[in-house]
Short mmCIF file of C-alpha atoms in Angstrom, two decimals:
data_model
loop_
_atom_site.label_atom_id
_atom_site.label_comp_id
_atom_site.label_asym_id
_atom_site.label_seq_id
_atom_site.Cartn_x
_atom_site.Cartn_y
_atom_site.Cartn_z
CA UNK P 1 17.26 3.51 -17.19
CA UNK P 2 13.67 4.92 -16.02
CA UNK P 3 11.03 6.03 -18.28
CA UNK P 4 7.64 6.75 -16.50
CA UNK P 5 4.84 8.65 -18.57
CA UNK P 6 1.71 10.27 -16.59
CA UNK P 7 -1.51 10.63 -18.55
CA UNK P 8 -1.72 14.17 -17.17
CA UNK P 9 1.31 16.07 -15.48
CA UNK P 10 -1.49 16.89 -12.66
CA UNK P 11 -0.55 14.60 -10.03
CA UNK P 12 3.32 15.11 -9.91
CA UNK P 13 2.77 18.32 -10.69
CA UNK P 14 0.53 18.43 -6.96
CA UNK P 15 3.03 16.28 -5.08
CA UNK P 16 5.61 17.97 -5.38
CA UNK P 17 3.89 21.18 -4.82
CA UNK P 18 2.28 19.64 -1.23
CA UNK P 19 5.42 18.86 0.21
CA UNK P 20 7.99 21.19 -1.38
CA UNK P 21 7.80 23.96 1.68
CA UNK P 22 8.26 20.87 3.95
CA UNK P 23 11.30 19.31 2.27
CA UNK P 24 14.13 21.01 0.24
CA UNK P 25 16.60 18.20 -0.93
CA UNK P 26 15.16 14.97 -1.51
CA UNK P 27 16.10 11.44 -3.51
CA UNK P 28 13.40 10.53 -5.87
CA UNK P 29 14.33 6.35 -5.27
CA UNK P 30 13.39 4.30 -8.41
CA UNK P 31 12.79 0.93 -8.70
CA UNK P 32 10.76 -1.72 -10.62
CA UNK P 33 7.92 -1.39 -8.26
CA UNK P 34 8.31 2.64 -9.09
CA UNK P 35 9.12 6.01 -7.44
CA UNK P 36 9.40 6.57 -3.42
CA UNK P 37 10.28 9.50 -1.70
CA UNK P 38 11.04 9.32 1.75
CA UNK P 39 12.53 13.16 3.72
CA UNK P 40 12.30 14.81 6.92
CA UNK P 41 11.74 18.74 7.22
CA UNK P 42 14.63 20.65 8.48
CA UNK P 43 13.45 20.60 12.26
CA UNK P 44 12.95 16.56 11.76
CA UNK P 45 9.76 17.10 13.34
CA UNK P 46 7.68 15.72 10.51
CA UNK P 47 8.37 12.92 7.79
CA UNK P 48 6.84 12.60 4.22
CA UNK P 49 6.79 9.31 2.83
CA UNK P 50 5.27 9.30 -0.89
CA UNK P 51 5.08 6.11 -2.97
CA UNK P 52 4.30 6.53 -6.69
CA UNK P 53 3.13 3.01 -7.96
CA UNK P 54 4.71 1.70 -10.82
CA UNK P 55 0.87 1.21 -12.19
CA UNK P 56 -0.05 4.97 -11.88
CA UNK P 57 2.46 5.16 -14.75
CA UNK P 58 2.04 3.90 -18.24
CA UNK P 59 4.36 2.96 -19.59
CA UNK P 60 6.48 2.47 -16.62
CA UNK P 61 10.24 0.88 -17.05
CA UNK P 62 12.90 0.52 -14.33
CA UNK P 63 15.12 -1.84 -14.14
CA UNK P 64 17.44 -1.49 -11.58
CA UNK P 65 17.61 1.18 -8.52
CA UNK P 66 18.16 4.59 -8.84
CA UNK P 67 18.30 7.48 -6.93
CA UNK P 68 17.30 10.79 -8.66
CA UNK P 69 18.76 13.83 -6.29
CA UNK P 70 16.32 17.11 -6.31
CA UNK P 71 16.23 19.99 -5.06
CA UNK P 72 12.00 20.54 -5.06
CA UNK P 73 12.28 24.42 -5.54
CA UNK P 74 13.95 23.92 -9.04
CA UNK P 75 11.65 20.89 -9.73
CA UNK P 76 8.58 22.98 -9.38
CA UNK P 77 10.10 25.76 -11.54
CA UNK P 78 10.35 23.21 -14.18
CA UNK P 79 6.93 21.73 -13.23
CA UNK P 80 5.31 25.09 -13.93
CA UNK P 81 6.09 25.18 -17.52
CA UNK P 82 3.71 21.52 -17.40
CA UNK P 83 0.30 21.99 -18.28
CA UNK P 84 -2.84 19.86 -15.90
CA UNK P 85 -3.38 17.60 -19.03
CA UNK P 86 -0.19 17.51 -20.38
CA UNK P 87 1.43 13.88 -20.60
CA UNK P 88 4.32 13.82 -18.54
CA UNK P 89 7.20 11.82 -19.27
CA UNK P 90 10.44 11.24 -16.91
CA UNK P 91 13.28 9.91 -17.81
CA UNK P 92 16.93 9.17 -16.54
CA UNK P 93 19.80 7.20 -17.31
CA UNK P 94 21.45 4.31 -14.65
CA UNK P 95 23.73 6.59 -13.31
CA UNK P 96 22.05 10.45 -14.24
CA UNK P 97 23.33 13.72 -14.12
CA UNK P 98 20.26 14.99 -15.35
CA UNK P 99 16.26 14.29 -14.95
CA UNK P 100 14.84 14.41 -18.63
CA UNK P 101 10.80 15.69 -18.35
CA UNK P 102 9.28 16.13 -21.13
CA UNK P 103 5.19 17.50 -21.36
CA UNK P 104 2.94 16.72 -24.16
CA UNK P 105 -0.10 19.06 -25.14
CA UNK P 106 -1.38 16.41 -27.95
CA UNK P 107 -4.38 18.46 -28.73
CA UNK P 108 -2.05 21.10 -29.90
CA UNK P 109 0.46 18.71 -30.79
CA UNK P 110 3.23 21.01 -28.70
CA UNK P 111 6.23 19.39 -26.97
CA UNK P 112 8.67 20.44 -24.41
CA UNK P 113 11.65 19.05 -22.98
CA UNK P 114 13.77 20.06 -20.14
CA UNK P 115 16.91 19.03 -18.13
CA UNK P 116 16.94 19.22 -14.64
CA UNK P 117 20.39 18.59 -13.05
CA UNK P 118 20.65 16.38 -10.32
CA UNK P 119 22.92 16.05 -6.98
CA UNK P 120 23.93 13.65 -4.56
CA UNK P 121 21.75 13.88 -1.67
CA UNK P 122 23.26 11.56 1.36
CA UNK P 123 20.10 10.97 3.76
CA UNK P 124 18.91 9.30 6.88
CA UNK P 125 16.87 6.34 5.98
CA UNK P 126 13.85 5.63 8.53
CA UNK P 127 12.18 2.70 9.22
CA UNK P 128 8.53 2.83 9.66
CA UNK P 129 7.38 0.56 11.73
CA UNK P 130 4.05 -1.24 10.28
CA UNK P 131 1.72 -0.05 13.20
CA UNK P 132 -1.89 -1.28 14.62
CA UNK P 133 -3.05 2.56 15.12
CA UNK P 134 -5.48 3.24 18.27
CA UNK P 135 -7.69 5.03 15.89
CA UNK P 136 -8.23 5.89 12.64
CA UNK P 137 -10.07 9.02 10.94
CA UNK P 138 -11.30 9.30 7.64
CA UNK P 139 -12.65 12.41 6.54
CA UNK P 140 -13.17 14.90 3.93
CA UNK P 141 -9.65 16.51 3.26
CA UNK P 142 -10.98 20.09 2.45
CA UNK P 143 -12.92 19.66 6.23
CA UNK P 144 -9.51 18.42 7.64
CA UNK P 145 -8.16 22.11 5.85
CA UNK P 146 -10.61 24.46 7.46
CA UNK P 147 -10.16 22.87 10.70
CA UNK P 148 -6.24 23.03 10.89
CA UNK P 149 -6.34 26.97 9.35
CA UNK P 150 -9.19 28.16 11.74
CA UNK P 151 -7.80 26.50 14.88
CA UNK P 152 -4.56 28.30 14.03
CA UNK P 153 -6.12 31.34 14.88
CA UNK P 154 -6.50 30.19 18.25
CA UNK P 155 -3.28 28.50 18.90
CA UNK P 156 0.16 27.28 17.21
CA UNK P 157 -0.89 23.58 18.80
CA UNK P 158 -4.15 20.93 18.43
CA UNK P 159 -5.04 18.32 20.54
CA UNK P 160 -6.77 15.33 18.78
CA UNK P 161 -9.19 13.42 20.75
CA UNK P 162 -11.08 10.14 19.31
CA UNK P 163 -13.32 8.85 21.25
CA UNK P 164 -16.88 6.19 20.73
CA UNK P 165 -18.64 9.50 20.45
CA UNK P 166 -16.45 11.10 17.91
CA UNK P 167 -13.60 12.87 17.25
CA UNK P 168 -12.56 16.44 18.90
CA UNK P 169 -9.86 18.84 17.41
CA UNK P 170 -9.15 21.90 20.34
CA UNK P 171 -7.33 24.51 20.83
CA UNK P 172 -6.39 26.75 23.86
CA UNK P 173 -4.68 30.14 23.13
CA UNK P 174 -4.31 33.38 24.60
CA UNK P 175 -7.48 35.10 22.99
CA UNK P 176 -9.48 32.05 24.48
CA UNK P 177 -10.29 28.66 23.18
CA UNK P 178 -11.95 26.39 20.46
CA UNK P 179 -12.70 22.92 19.09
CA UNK P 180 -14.73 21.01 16.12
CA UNK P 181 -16.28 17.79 16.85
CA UNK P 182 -16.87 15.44 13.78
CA UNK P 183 -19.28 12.12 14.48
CA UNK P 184 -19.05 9.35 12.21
CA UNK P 185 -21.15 10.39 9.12
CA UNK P 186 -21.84 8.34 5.94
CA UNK P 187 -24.38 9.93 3.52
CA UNK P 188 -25.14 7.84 0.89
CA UNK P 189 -25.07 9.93 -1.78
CA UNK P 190 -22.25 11.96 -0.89
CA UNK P 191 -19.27 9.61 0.13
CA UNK P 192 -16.92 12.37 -0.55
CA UNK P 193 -18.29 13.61 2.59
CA UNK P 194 -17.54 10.39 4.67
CA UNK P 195 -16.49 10.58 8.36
CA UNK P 196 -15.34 7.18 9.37
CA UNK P 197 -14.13 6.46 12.61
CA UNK P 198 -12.16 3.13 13.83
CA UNK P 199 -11.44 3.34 17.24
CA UNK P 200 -9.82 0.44 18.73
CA UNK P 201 -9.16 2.63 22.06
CA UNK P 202 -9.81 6.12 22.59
CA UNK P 203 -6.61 8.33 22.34
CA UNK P 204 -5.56 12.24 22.36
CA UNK P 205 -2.79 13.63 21.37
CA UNK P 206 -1.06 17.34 20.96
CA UNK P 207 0.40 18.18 17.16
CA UNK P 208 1.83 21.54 16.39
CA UNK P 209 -0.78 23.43 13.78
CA UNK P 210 1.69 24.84 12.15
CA UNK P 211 2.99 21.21 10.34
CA UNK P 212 -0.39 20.04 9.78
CA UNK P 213 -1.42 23.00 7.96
CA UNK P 214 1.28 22.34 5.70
CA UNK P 215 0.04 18.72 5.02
CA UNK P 216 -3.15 20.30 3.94
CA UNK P 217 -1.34 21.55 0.76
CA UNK P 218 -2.00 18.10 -0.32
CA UNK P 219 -5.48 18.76 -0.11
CA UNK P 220 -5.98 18.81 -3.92
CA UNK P 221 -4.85 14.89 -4.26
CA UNK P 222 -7.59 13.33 -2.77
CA UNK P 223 -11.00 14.30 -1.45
CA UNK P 224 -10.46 11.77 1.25
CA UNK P 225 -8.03 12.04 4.12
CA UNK P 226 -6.99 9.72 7.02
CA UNK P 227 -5.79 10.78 10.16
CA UNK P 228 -4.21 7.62 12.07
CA UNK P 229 -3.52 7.94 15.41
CA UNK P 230 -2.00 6.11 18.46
CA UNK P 231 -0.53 7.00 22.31
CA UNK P 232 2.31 8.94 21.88
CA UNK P 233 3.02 8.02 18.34
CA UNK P 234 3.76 10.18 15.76
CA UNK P 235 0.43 10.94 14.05
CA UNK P 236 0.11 9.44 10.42
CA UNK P 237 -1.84 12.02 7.73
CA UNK P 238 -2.58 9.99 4.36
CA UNK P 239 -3.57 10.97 1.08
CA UNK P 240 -4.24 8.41 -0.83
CA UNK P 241 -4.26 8.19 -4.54
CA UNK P 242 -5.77 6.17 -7.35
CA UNK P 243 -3.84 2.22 -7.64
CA UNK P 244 -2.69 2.44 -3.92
CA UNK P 245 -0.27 5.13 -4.43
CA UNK P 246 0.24 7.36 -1.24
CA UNK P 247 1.27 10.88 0.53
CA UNK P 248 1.69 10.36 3.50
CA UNK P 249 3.04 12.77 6.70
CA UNK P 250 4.13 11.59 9.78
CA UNK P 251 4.49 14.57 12.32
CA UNK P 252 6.04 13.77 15.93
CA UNK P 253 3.63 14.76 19.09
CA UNK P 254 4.43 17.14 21.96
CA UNK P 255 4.85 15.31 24.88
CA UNK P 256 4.36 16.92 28.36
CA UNK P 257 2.38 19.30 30.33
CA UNK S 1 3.67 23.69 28.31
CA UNK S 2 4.01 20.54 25.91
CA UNK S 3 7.30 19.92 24.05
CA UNK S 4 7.84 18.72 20.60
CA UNK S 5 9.37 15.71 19.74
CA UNK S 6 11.58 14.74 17.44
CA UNK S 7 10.57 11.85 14.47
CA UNK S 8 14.08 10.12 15.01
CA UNK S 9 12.63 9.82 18.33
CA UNK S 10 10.26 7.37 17.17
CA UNK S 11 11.70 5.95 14.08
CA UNK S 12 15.18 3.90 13.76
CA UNK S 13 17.60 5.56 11.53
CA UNK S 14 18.12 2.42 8.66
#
């Protein structure tokens, strides 16, 4: 069976609201090492891969696989009877009709409990090739935000440029054109505000706006975000989280000209 | 103008 209890409700409660206009139907996949989440969007354009770490949970207890089939838009209208700081607890049996989630307000010593029912979910499996990315971006993730939702004003589409001198997000669209330039940036007592830039070669690449600015829902996870990008690769967006648990998009280029 | 690719494109079905 699974048990897995969250100090505060928060940070399911945010995961599943950043990628639940990307992905309907997903398996929640449960092991010892903890809770993975792996689903394309309907278009198969873009991929979320999310990996809960058995040690973001305490207590956590798995002990063999499972595979916990939601539908996200029911999750979330469970989710929204959670409280930030209430404990949340999910449980499930070895084979589960049901996901048990329970929230805990201990300061007002008020508990609820619901039942969500599950369903088989048959999906694709990808393999994710471990890759040696041409560049990668770190940056604020509320900067990443407002440069995704003000290009889009330009354009539906971004081209990502890193180069030595920085890296370049344009946009060319019928009312005329735009880009931001970020430099590498490290102020000492802000490291929120980090721009770190690896470059191993320079690279650009085109990304449609309108699947990035859906990544950005996961803005509120981390204050961080890394953008990793090689030639004609799909671009990886990660978020991390505390313990080395992740959210992370993958979103195919456009290729051409 | 640019198309968009697919993800299978790039990553093996398991």
């Amino acid at each position: 069976m699974l048990e897995a209890r969250l100090d505060t409700a928060n940070l399911f409660k945010s995961a599943v609201d950043a990628i639940k206009d990307l992905v309907q139907d997903c398996n929640f996949d449960c092991n010892d090492s903890g809770i993975a989440l792996q689903a394309m969007d309907n278009s198969h354009v873009a991929l979320v891969s999310m990996m809960l770490k058995a040690e973001a949970f305490s207590p956590f207890r798995c002990d063999r696989n499972i595979a916990l089939g939601v539908n996200l838009t029911s999750l979330t209208k469970v989710l929204r009877a959670a409280g930030r700081d209430d404990t949340l607890t999910l449980k499930a049996e070895d084979a589960p009709d049901v996901l048990n989630l329970v929230f805990e307000a201990t300061a007002q010593d008020r508990i609820s409990e619901y039942d969500l029912k599950l369903m088989d979910i048959d999906q694709e499996h990808l393999g994710i090739p471990d890759t040696e990315y041409a560049a990668t971006i770190s940056m604020p993730s509320a900067e990443f935000k407002r440069i995704t939702t003000d290009l889009m004003a330009m354009s539906e589409s971004v081209t990502i440029e890193a180069t030595k001198d920085g890296v370049k997000f344009s946009s060319t669209g019928d009312i005329g054109n735009g880009s931001i330039t970020l430099r590498q940036h490290t102020p000492v007592d802000k490291p929120n505000e980090t721009v770190e830039i690896e470059l191993s070669e320079p690279v650009a690449l085109t990304f449609s706006l309108k699947y990035l600015t859906n990544f950005c829902k996961a803005q509120p996870l981390s204050n961080q975000v890394k953008l990793c990008l090689s030639a004609e690769v799909p671009l990886m967006v990660e978020y991390g989280l505390e313990g080395g648990s992740y959210l992370r998009f993958y979103l195919a280029p456009k290729i051409g000209d | 103008s640019s198309q968009q690719s697919r993800i299978e494109g790039f990553f093996k079905v398991q």
